[in-house]
Coordinates of C-alpha atoms in Angstrom, one line a residue:
Chain H
X1431 CA 125.7 51.2 114.8
X1432 CA 124.6 50.9 118.3
X1433 CA 123.5 54.0 120.3
X1434 CA 123.2 56.3 117.4
X1435 CA 121.8 59.6 118.5
X1436 CA 119.0 61.0 116.3
X1437 CA 119.8 64.5 115.1
X1438 CA 116.6 66.4 114.4
X1439 CA 116.6 69.6 112.4
X1440 CA 115.6 72.8 114.1
X1441 CA 113.1 74.7 111.9
X1442 CA 113.7 78.4 112.3
X1443 CA 112.7 81.5 110.5
X1444 CA 114.4 82.9 107.4
X1445 CA 115.1 86.6 107.6
X1446 CA 117.6 88.6 105.7
X1447 CA 119.5 85.5 104.6
X1448 CA 119.9 84.1 108.1
X1449 CA 117.9 81.6 110.1
X1450 CA 117.0 83.2 113.5
X1451 CA 114.6 81.8 116.1
X1452 CA 111.6 83.9 116.8
X1453 CA 112.2 86.9 118.9
X1454 CA 109.2 85.8 121.0
X1455 CA 110.8 82.4 121.8
X1456 CA 107.5 80.7 120.8
X1457 CA 107.3 77.5 118.8
X1458 CA 104.5 75.3 117.5
X1459 CA 104.7 71.6 116.8
X1460 CA 104.1 69.9 113.5
X1461 CA 102.9 66.3 113.5
X1462 CA 103.1 63.7 110.8
X1463 CA 100.1 62.0 109.2
X1464 CA 100.1 59.4 112.1
X1465 CA 100.0 62.2 114.7
X1466 CA 103.6 61.8 115.8
X1467 CA 105.7 64.9 116.4
X1468 CA 108.1 65.6 113.5
X1469 CA 109.4 69.0 114.5
X1470 CA 109.0 72.1 116.7
X1471 CA 108.9 75.1 114.5
X1472 CA 109.6 78.7 115.4
X1473 CA 106.4 80.8 115.6
X1474 CA 107.0 84.3 114.2
X1475 CA 105.8 87.3 116.1
X1476 CA 104.9 90.8 114.9
X1477 CA 108.4 91.9 115.7
X1478 CA 109.9 89.2 113.5
X1479 CA 107.5 90.4 110.8
X1480 CA 108.8 94.0 111.3
X1481 CA 112.4 92.8 110.9
X1482 CA 111.5 90.8 107.8
X1483 CA 109.9 93.8 106.2
X1484 CA 112.9 95.9 107.0
X1485 CA 115.1 93.3 105.4
X1486 CA 112.8 93.0 102.4
X1487 CA 112.8 96.8 102.0
X1488 CA 116.5 97.2 102.0
X1489 CA 116.9 94.3 99.5
X1490 CA 114.3 95.5 97.1
X1491 CA 116.0 98.3 95.3
X1492 CA 119.3 96.4 94.7
X1493 CA 117.3 93.3 93.6
X1494 CA 115.2 95.3 91.1
X1495 CA 118.3 97.0 89.7
X1496 CA 119.9 93.7 88.8
X1497 CA 119.5 93.0 85.1
X1498 CA 116.5 91.0 84.1
X1499 CA 118.8 88.3 82.7
X1500 CA 120.6 88.0 86.1
X1501 CA 117.3 87.6 88.0
X1502 CA 116.3 84.9 85.5
X1503 CA 119.6 83.1 86.0
X1504 CA 119.2 83.1 89.7
X1505 CA 115.6 81.7 89.5
X1506 CA 116.9 79.1 87.2
X1507 CA 119.7 78.3 89.7
X1508 CA 117.0 77.8 92.4
X1509 CA 115.4 75.2 90.1
X1510 CA 118.8 73.5 89.7
X1511 CA 119.3 73.3 93.4
X1512 CA 115.8 71.9 94.0
X1513 CA 116.5 69.3 91.4
X1514 CA 119.5 68.0 93.4
X1515 CA 117.5 67.8 96.6
X1516 CA 114.5 66.0 95.3
X1517 CA 114.8 63.0 97.6
X1518 CA 114.8 65.3 100.7
X1519 CA 111.6 67.0 99.6
X1520 CA 110.0 63.7 98.7
X1521 CA 110.6 62.4 102.2
X1522 CA 109.3 65.7 103.7
X1523 CA 106.1 65.7 101.7
X1524 CA 105.5 62.0 102.5
X1525 CA 106.0 62.7 106.2
X1526 CA 103.1 65.2 106.1
X1527 CA 100.8 62.8 104.4
X1528 CA 101.3 63.3 100.7
X1529 CA 101.4 60.0 98.8
X1530 CA 104.5 59.1 96.8
X1531 CA 103.0 59.6 93.4
X1532 CA 101.5 63.0 94.2
X1533 CA 104.6 64.2 96.0
X1534 CA 106.9 63.2 93.1
X1535 CA 104.6 65.1 90.7
X1536 CA 104.4 68.1 93.0
X1537 CA 108.2 68.4 93.2
X1538 CA 108.5 68.1 89.5
X1539 CA 105.9 70.7 88.9
X1540 CA 107.6 73.1 91.4
X1541 CA 110.9 72.9 89.5
X1542 CA 109.2 73.3 86.1
X1543 CA 107.3 76.3 87.4
X1544 CA 110.5 78.0 88.6
X1545 CA 112.1 77.5 85.2
X1546 CA 109.0 78.8 83.5
X1547 CA 109.1 82.0 85.5
X1548 CA 112.9 82.3 85.1
X1549 CA 112.4 82.4 81.4
X1550 CA 109.9 85.3 81.7
X1551 CA 112.4 87.6 83.5
X1552 CA 113.6 89.4 80.4
X1553 CA 110.4 89.0 78.4
X1554 CA 107.5 90.3 80.4
X1555 CA 108.3 94.0 80.1
X1556 CA 108.2 93.8 76.3
X1557 CA 104.8 92.3 76.4
X1558 CA 103.3 94.4 79.2
X1559 CA 105.0 97.6 78.3
X1560 CA 104.1 99.8 75.3
X1561 CA 105.0 102.7 73.2
X1562 CA 101.9 104.9 73.1
X1563 CA 100.8 107.2 70.2
X1564 CA 100.3 110.7 71.4
X1565 CA 99.4 113.9 69.5
X1566 CA 102.5 116.0 70.3
X1567 CA 106.2 116.0 69.9
X1568 CA 106.8 113.3 72.5
X1569 CA 107.8 109.7 72.9
X1570 CA 105.4 108.1 75.3
X1571 CA 106.3 104.9 76.9
X1572 CA 104.7 102.7 79.5
X1573 CA 107.1 100.5 81.4
X1574 CA 106.3 98.0 84.2
X1575 CA 108.1 98.4 87.5
X1576 CA 108.0 96.1 90.5
X1577 CA 105.4 97.0 93.2
X1578 CA 108.0 96.7 96.0
X1579 CA 107.6 94.7 99.2
X1580 CA 105.0 92.0 98.9
X1581 CA 103.5 90.2 101.9
X1582 CA 102.4 86.7 101.0
X1583 CA 100.2 84.3 102.9
X1584 CA 101.4 81.0 101.4
X1585 CA 98.9 78.3 100.5
X1586 CA 99.2 75.4 103.0
X1587 CA 98.3 72.8 100.3
X1588 CA 100.1 71.8 98.1
X1589 CA 102.8 72.9 100.5
X1590 CA 105.8 73.0 98.1
X1591 CA 104.1 73.9 94.8
X1592 CA 101.9 76.5 96.6
X1593 CA 105.0 78.2 98.0
X1594 CA 106.9 78.3 94.8
X1595 CA 103.9 79.3 92.7
X1596 CA 103.4 82.4 94.9
X1597 CA 107.0 83.6 95.3
X1598 CA 108.2 83.1 91.7
X1599 CA 105.9 85.6 89.9
X1600 CA 106.6 88.2 92.6
X1601 CA 110.4 88.0 92.8
X1602 CA 111.1 87.6 89.0
X1603 CA 110.3 91.2 88.3
X1604 CA 112.3 92.6 91.3
X1605 CA 109.8 92.6 94.2
X1606 CA 111.0 91.2 97.5
X1607 CA 108.7 89.1 99.6
X1608 CA 107.8 88.3 103.2
X1609 CA 106.0 84.9 103.2
X1610 CA 103.9 83.6 106.1
X1611 CA 103.8 79.8 106.0
X1612 CA 101.6 77.9 108.3
X1613 CA 101.3 74.5 110.0
X1614 CA 102.6 71.5 108.1
X1615 CA 103.6 73.5 105.1
X1616 CA 106.2 75.4 107.2
X1617 CA 108.6 72.4 106.9
X1618 CA 108.9 72.6 103.2
X1619 CA 109.0 76.4 103.3
X1620 CA 112.0 76.4 105.6
X1621 CA 113.7 73.7 103.5
X1622 CA 113.2 75.8 100.4
X1623 CA 114.9 78.6 102.3
X1624 CA 117.9 76.4 102.6
X1625 CA 117.8 76.0 98.8
X1626 CA 117.4 79.8 98.3
X1627 CA 120.5 80.6 100.3
X1628 CA 122.6 78.3 98.2
X1629 CA 121.2 79.7 94.9
X1630 CA 122.6 83.2 94.9
X1631 CA 119.3 84.8 95.8
X1632 CA 120.4 87.9 97.7
X1633 CA 119.7 88.1 101.4
X1634 CA 116.3 89.8 102.1
X1635 CA 114.7 89.0 98.7
X1636 CA 112.7 86.1 100.2
X1637 CA 112.0 86.1 103.9
X1638 CA 110.0 83.3 105.5
X1639 CA 108.0 83.5 108.7
X1640 CA 106.6 80.3 110.0
X1641 CA 103.6 80.8 112.3
X1642 CA 100.0 81.6 112.5
X1643 CA 98.5 83.7 109.8
X1644 CA 95.7 85.0 112.0
X1645 CA 98.5 86.5 114.3
X1646 CA 100.4 88.1 111.5
X1647 CA 97.8 89.2 108.9
X1648 CA 96.7 92.3 110.8
X1649 CA 100.3 93.5 111.0
X1650 CA 100.9 92.7 107.4
X1651 CA 97.9 94.6 106.1
X1652 CA 98.5 97.5 108.5
X1653 CA 102.2 97.9 107.7
X1654 CA 102.8 101.1 105.7
X1655 CA 105.9 99.7 104.1
X1656 CA 104.3 96.7 102.6
X1657 CA 103.1 97.5 99.1
X1658 CA 101.0 94.5 98.2
X1659 CA 99.5 91.5 100.0
X1660 CA 98.9 88.1 98.4
X1661 CA 96.2 86.3 100.3
X1662 CA 96.1 83.2 98.1
X1663 CA 96.8 81.0 101.1
X1664 CA 94.2 82.6 103.4
X1665 CA 92.3 80.0 105.5
X1666 CA 88.6 80.1 106.2
X1667 CA 89.3 80.6 109.9
X1668 CA 91.0 84.0 109.3
X1669 CA 89.0 87.2 109.9
X1670 CA 88.8 88.9 106.6
X1671 CA 87.7 92.3 108.1
X1672 CA 91.4 93.0 108.7
X1673 CA 91.7 93.4 105.0
X1674 CA 90.0 96.7 105.1
X1675 CA 93.2 98.1 106.5
X1676 CA 94.9 97.7 103.1
X1677 CA 93.3 101.0 102.3
X1678 CA 95.8 102.6 104.8
X1679 CA 98.4 102.9 102.1
X1680 CA 96.4 101.6 99.1
X1681 CA 98.0 98.2 99.0
X1682 CA 97.4 95.9 96.1
X1683 CA 95.5 92.7 97.1
X1684 CA 96.1 89.6 95.1
X1685 CA 94.5 86.2 95.4
X1686 CA 95.2 83.4 92.9
X1687 CA 94.7 79.7 92.6
X1688 CA 97.8 77.5 92.8
X1689 CA 97.0 75.8 89.5
X1690 CA 97.5 79.1 87.6
X1691 CA 100.7 79.8 85.7
X1692 CA 100.5 82.9 83.5
X1693 CA 102.0 86.2 82.6
X1694 CA 99.1 87.8 84.3
X1695 CA 100.4 86.5 87.6
X1696 CA 103.6 88.5 87.1
X1697 CA 101.7 91.6 86.3
X1698 CA 99.8 91.2 89.6
X1699 CA 103.0 92.6 91.2
X1700 CA 103.8 95.3 88.7
X1701 CA 103.0 99.0 88.5
X1702 CA 102.8 100.7 85.1
X1703 CA 104.9 103.8 84.7
X1704 CA 104.2 106.1 81.8
X1705 CA 107.0 108.5 80.7
X1706 CA 106.7 111.5 78.3
X1707 CA 109.9 112.2 76.6
X1708 CA 110.3 115.2 74.3
X1709 CA 111.5 114.5 70.8
X1710 CA 114.5 116.6 70.2
X1711 CA 115.8 117.8 66.9
Chain L
X1415 CA 145.6 93.1 144.1
X1416 CA 145.8 96.9 144.4
X1417 CA 144.5 98.7 141.4
X1418 CA 147.3 100.6 139.7
X1419 CA 146.5 104.2 139.1
X1420 CA 148.5 106.8 137.2
X1421 CA 148.5 110.5 137.7
X1422 CA 148.8 112.5 134.6
X1423 CA 150.0 116.0 134.9
X1424 CA 148.7 118.4 132.3
X1425 CA 149.5 121.9 131.4
X1426 CA 151.7 124.7 132.6
X1427 CA 149.8 124.9 135.9
X1428 CA 150.8 121.4 136.7
X1429 CA 147.3 120.4 137.6
X1430 CA 147.1 116.7 138.2
X1431 CA 144.3 114.4 137.2
X1432 CA 144.1 110.8 138.4
X1433 CA 143.4 108.3 135.6
X1434 CA 142.3 104.8 136.7
X1435 CA 142.9 101.9 134.3
X1436 CA 139.8 100.4 132.6
X1437 CA 138.6 96.9 133.3
X1438 CA 137.7 95.9 129.8
X1439 CA 135.7 92.7 130.5
X1440 CA 133.5 94.4 133.2
X1441 CA 133.0 97.4 131.0
X1442 CA 131.8 95.5 128.0
X1443 CA 129.6 93.2 130.2
X1444 CA 128.0 96.3 131.9
X1445 CA 127.4 97.9 128.5
X1446 CA 125.8 94.7 127.2
X1447 CA 123.6 94.4 130.2
X1448 CA 122.4 98.0 129.9
X1449 CA 121.6 97.4 126.3
X1450 CA 119.1 94.7 127.3
X1451 CA 117.1 97.2 129.4
X1452 CA 113.6 97.3 128.0
X1453 CA 111.6 100.6 127.7
X1454 CA 108.0 100.3 128.5
X1455 CA 105.5 101.5 126.0
X1456 CA 104.3 104.2 128.3
X1457 CA 107.8 105.7 128.5
X1458 CA 108.6 105.3 124.8
X1459 CA 107.2 108.6 123.6
X1460 CA 109.2 110.5 126.3
X1461 CA 112.3 108.6 125.3
X1462 CA 111.8 109.4 121.6
X1463 CA 111.1 113.1 122.3
X1464 CA 114.2 113.3 124.5
X1465 CA 116.2 111.6 121.7
X1466 CA 115.1 114.2 119.2
X1467 CA 115.9 117.1 121.6
X1468 CA 119.4 115.7 122.0
X1469 CA 120.2 115.3 118.3
X1470 CA 122.8 117.3 116.5
X1471 CA 121.5 116.9 113.0
X1472 CA 124.6 116.6 110.9
X1473 CA 125.7 116.9 107.4
X1474 CA 129.4 116.7 106.7
X1475 CA 129.7 115.9 103.1
X1476 CA 132.0 117.4 100.5
X1477 CA 128.9 117.8 98.4
X1478 CA 127.0 120.0 100.9
X1479 CA 125.3 123.0 99.4
X1480 CA 123.7 126.1 101.0
X1481 CA 120.3 124.6 99.9
X1482 CA 121.0 121.3 101.4
X1483 CA 121.9 123.0 104.7
X1484 CA 118.8 125.1 104.6
X1485 CA 116.5 122.1 104.1
X1486 CA 118.4 120.3 106.9
X1487 CA 117.7 123.4 109.2
X1488 CA 114.0 123.3 108.3
X1489 CA 113.9 119.7 109.3
X1490 CA 115.9 120.5 112.5
X1491 CA 113.3 123.1 113.5
X1492 CA 110.2 121.1 112.7
X1493 CA 111.2 117.4 112.3
X1494 CA 107.6 116.4 111.7
X1495 CA 105.6 119.3 110.2
X1496 CA 102.3 117.3 110.6
X1497 CA 102.8 117.0 114.4
X1498 CA 103.2 120.0 116.7
X1499 CA 104.2 117.8 119.6
X1500 CA 107.4 116.8 118.1
X1501 CA 110.2 119.0 119.5
X1502 CA 113.0 120.5 117.5
X1503 CA 116.5 119.0 117.6
X1504 CA 119.4 120.5 119.7
X1505 CA 121.6 121.7 116.9
X1506 CA 122.6 121.4 113.3
X1507 CA 126.3 120.4 112.7
X1508 CA 127.9 121.6 109.5
X1509 CA 131.3 122.6 108.0
X1510 CA 132.5 126.2 108.7
X1511 CA 131.8 127.2 105.1
X1512 CA 128.1 126.4 105.7
X1513 CA 127.8 128.1 109.1
X1514 CA 126.3 131.4 108.0
X1515 CA 123.7 129.6 105.8
X1516 CA 122.7 127.5 108.9
X1517 CA 122.6 130.6 111.1
X1518 CA 120.4 132.3 108.6
X1519 CA 118.0 129.3 108.4
X1520 CA 117.8 128.7 112.1
X1521 CA 117.2 132.4 113.1
X1522 CA 114.3 132.8 115.5
X1523 CA 114.4 129.2 116.6
X1524 CA 116.1 127.4 119.5
X1525 CA 118.2 125.3 117.2
X1526 CA 121.9 126.0 117.7
X1527 CA 124.5 125.9 115.0
X1528 CA 127.5 123.7 115.6
X1529 CA 130.5 123.7 113.2
X1530 CA 133.3 121.3 112.9
X1531 CA 136.6 123.1 112.7
X1532 CA 140.4 122.8 113.2
X1533 CA 141.3 120.6 110.2
X1534 CA 138.4 118.2 110.7
X1535 CA 138.6 115.1 110.5
X1536 CA 142.3 114.5 111.0
X1537 CA 143.4 117.6 113.0
X1538 CA 146.7 117.5 111.2
X1539 CA 147.6 121.0 110.3
X1540 CA 149.5 123.7 112.2
X1541 CA 147.8 124.8 115.4
X1542 CA 147.8 128.4 114.0
X1543 CA 145.8 127.3 111.0
X1544 CA 143.4 125.3 113.2
X1545 CA 142.7 128.1 115.7
X1546 CA 142.2 130.5 112.7
X1547 CA 139.6 128.0 111.4
X1548 CA 137.9 128.0 114.7
X1549 CA 137.8 131.8 115.1
X1550 CA 136.4 132.0 111.6
X1551 CA 133.6 129.6 112.4
X1552 CA 132.8 131.5 115.5
X1553 CA 132.8 134.7 113.6
X1554 CA 130.3 133.3 111.1
X1555 CA 128.0 132.7 114.0
X1556 CA 128.6 129.1 115.3
X1557 CA 127.3 128.5 118.8
X1558 CA 129.3 125.3 119.2
X1559 CA 132.6 124.2 117.8
X1560 CA 133.5 120.5 117.3
X1561 CA 137.3 120.0 117.0
X1562 CA 139.3 116.8 116.9
X1563 CA 141.9 115.7 119.3
X1564 CA 145.4 115.5 117.8
X1565 CA 145.6 111.7 117.9
X1566 CA 149.0 111.8 116.2
X1567 CA 150.5 113.7 119.1
X1568 CA 148.4 111.9 121.8
X1569 CA 149.3 108.4 120.5
X1570 CA 153.0 109.2 120.0
X1571 CA 153.3 110.1 123.7
X1572 CA 153.2 113.8 123.3
X1573 CA 150.1 114.3 125.5
X1574 CA 151.3 117.7 126.5
X1575 CA 151.1 119.0 123.0
X1576 CA 147.6 117.5 122.5
X1577 CA 146.6 119.2 125.7
X1578 CA 148.0 122.6 124.8
X1579 CA 146.3 122.5 121.4
X1580 CA 142.9 122.0 123.1
X1581 CA 143.6 124.9 125.5
X1582 CA 144.5 127.1 122.5
X1583 CA 141.4 125.9 120.7
X1584 CA 139.3 126.7 123.7
X1585 CA 140.7 130.2 123.7
X1586 CA 139.9 130.6 120.0
X1587 CA 136.3 129.6 120.8
X1588 CA 135.5 132.5 123.0
X1589 CA 131.9 132.2 124.1
X1590 CA 131.2 129.2 121.9
X1591 CA 131.0 125.8 123.4
X1592 CA 133.9 123.5 122.6
X1593 CA 133.3 119.8 121.8
X1594 CA 136.4 117.7 121.5
X1595 CA 136.2 114.6 119.2
X1596 CA 138.4 111.8 120.5
X1597 CA 137.9 109.6 117.5
X1598 CA 137.7 106.6 119.7
X1599 CA 138.1 104.1 116.8
X1600 CA 141.6 105.3 116.3
X1601 CA 142.7 105.2 120.0
X1602 CA 143.0 101.4 120.1
X1603 CA 142.0 100.6 123.8
X1604 CA 139.7 101.7 126.5
X1605 CA 142.6 102.9 128.6
X1606 CA 143.5 105.3 125.8
X1607 CA 139.9 106.4 125.5
X1608 CA 139.8 107.1 129.2
X1609 CA 143.1 109.0 129.2
X1610 CA 142.1 111.0 126.1
X1611 CA 138.7 111.9 127.8
X1612 CA 140.5 113.1 130.9
X1613 CA 143.0 115.0 128.9
X1614 CA 140.3 116.8 126.9
X1615 CA 138.2 117.6 130.0
X1616 CA 141.3 118.9 131.8
X1617 CA 142.1 121.1 128.9
X1618 CA 138.7 122.8 129.1
X1619 CA 136.3 120.9 126.8
X1620 CA 132.7 121.5 127.4
X1621 CA 131.8 118.3 125.7
X1622 CA 133.7 115.2 124.8
X1623 CA 132.6 113.5 121.6
X1624 CA 133.2 110.0 120.3
X1625 CA 133.9 110.2 116.6
X1626 CA 134.0 112.2 113.5
X1627 CA 131.8 109.7 111.6
X1628 CA 134.5 109.5 108.9
X1629 CA 135.9 106.1 109.9
X1630 CA 134.0 102.9 110.1
X1631 CA 135.0 102.3 113.7
X1632 CA 132.8 104.8 115.4
X1633 CA 130.7 105.2 118.6
X1634 CA 129.8 102.0 120.5
X1635 CA 128.0 101.5 123.7
X1636 CA 131.1 100.3 125.7
X1637 CA 133.2 103.2 124.4
X1638 CA 130.5 105.7 125.4
X1639 CA 130.2 104.0 128.8
X1640 CA 134.0 104.3 129.2
X1641 CA 133.8 108.0 128.4
X1642 CA 130.8 108.5 130.8
X1643 CA 132.8 106.9 133.6
X1644 CA 135.6 109.3 132.8
X1645 CA 133.2 112.2 133.0
X1646 CA 131.9 110.9 136.3
X1647 CA 135.5 110.6 137.7
X1648 CA 136.3 114.1 136.4
X1649 CA 133.3 115.5 138.1
X1650 CA 134.3 113.8 141.4
X1651 CA 137.8 115.2 141.2
X1652 CA 137.1 118.7 140.0
X1653 CA 133.4 119.4 140.5
X1654 CA 133.1 120.3 136.8
X1655 CA 130.4 118.6 134.7
X1656 CA 131.3 117.9 131.2
X1657 CA 128.8 116.8 128.5
X1658 CA 129.0 113.8 126.2
X1659 CA 128.3 113.5 122.5
X1660 CA 127.9 110.1 120.8
X1661 CA 128.3 110.3 117.1
X1662 CA 128.8 107.9 114.2
X1663 CA 126.8 104.8 113.4
X1664 CA 123.7 105.6 115.5
X1665 CA 120.9 105.0 113.1
X1666 CA 118.0 103.5 115.0
X1667 CA 115.8 104.7 117.8
X1668 CA 116.6 101.6 119.7
X1669 CA 120.3 102.3 119.6
X1670 CA 119.7 105.8 120.8
X1671 CA 117.7 104.5 123.8
X1672 CA 120.6 102.3 124.7
X1673 CA 122.8 105.4 124.9
X1674 CA 120.2 107.2 127.0
X1675 CA 120.2 104.3 129.4
X1676 CA 124.0 104.2 129.6
X1677 CA 124.2 107.9 130.3
X1678 CA 121.3 107.9 132.8
X1679 CA 122.7 104.9 134.7
X1680 CA 126.3 106.2 134.8
X1681 CA 125.9 109.9 135.2
X1682 CA 122.3 110.3 136.4
X1683 CA 119.3 112.2 135.0
X1684 CA 121.1 115.6 135.2
X1685 CA 122.9 114.4 132.1
X1686 CA 119.7 113.5 130.2
X1687 CA 119.2 116.8 128.5
X1688 CA 120.6 118.6 125.5
X1689 CA 122.9 120.7 127.6
X1690 CA 124.8 117.6 128.7
X1691 CA 124.1 114.9 126.1
X1692 CA 124.0 115.0 122.4
X1693 CA 123.7 112.4 119.6
X1694 CA 125.4 113.3 116.3
X1695 CA 123.4 111.7 113.5
X1696 CA 121.8 112.2 110.2
X1697 CA 119.6 109.1 109.6
X1698 CA 118.6 108.6 113.2
X1699 CA 115.9 111.4 113.1
X1700 CA 113.9 109.6 110.4
X1701 CA 113.9 106.4 112.3
X1702 CA 112.7 108.2 115.5
X1703 CA 109.9 109.8 113.5
X1704 CA 108.9 106.4 112.2
X1705 CA 108.7 105.0 115.7
X1706 CA 106.6 108.0 116.8
X1707 CA 104.2 107.4 113.9
X1708 CA 104.1 103.7 115.0
X1709 CA 103.2 104.7 118.5
X1710 CA 100.5 107.1 117.4
X1711 CA 98.9 105.0 114.6
X1712 CA 99.4 101.5 116.0
X1713 CA 100.7 100.1 112.7
X1714 CA 104.3 100.0 111.4
X1715 CA 105.4 102.9 109.3
X1716 CA 107.8 103.0 106.4
X1717 CA 110.5 105.2 104.8
X1718 CA 108.0 106.5 102.3
X1719 CA 106.4 108.6 105.1
X1720 CA 109.4 110.7 106.1
X1721 CA 111.6 113.1 104.1
X1722 CA 114.5 111.9 101.9
X1723 CA 117.6 113.7 103.2

């Protein structure tokens, strides 16, 4: 058809289930492997981060109080939705320079990983929790509870698998997350957001800020309402002295390799609560 | 085109108040433009302190207990116990049954005790029962009485009755300040809000208040602007300055600033004090405290750092 107008997608942030532009109005450009412009992407500011944390906080308690089974089903649903959008992700990964074979593998692994974590939703607490012997007329239980709001610096490479690998172990147990996604990886992150909104993931459980991690990291570690930070995707250019600020409210700091897939990764974002319960007669 | 005006005559004395119709489009546009006004960091602390000084810290739940009221009063007196700079709020607002507990808990402080009265929130009982309720609350020690406008009478065209009931309520108040709740969400139009404002002020209200907080449609910026313009008109016509209280749905410091801007721009800075402006709220105070923490510490605070009410 002659004169067809190209319709390019606007890549925006993902906060509280909606796709707003950055409050700052800033954008950054993402080029393909040939150096041509693919997209202008919203660049999140500290105020966008503040809004994202607010959304994550209000979503956290309802998300954690869903049944483990339900959270597992929703994660599984995300995998289903990814499955049906494989070609789109393949194109996207190829455009940022991943070759066909590697990209196909990465998408497959991402889906498998989601299903793997979905299966854990109603099993991790049996393995991590315990009934403890005590010398007194008490039942003594230790039960895992979600840490709360988790700030994640997503790995830039592999873009898709890195993102999925970091959010899945956090949200499966009832945490909510604010993810900072940089540079080329921001395209897949925003596209995953489109998958999340159609997968019954409640608004605010996953919030995605595309932008510069050096801008946002100081606000993330300093924010008193963020309970843990995952710096798996931190880049060498980022000033690590900021991390000292996690002491302000004793945040958990987590850093993992993208290749890992284990129960331990779920327990990174869990707090152990021990309860003494009198034995009645 | 000449603006149509109507003169509404209230009361036995036949005193007449001119009520100008409201231009809805301009009103909403003006409210929206005032809401975009930014407050510079250097002024934020003053704005936050003023907000706290204007708060009527409110609990109007069926499940209120003397203990809950007492802890609310502690919070009213010292909103942030770790910071001496933070002022106390203007008043606590409770049900008549809780008034003497609040009076007890706020003794030796500047915090006033306000009580809703007069068949709150509907206002639909006999005027005798309502005035008795008001006298009772005053007797228990309330400094301020929040009553509701009889919307049933007002909306069915019996403005005279609505007027006379406010006059009777004012008598029952004695020394106590009278705030008249218009319940703007039930009035249906800005014209009605303006008429109701004029009616309440002509009947002797010391304050006009937006809402009970019991219906989802509560205070909004254009509605408060509409009432502020009525207050301004009333002051021009009679030389009497009446206060405004915004209540219902105001939860964030930012919203509260917008109200301060609207009041300041419409009525001038003489209204920007607790004698002339109040915000009725329960959750707002915590958000203001969080913003103050943010200003002092430089990093964002969270709900873990303020009391659970």
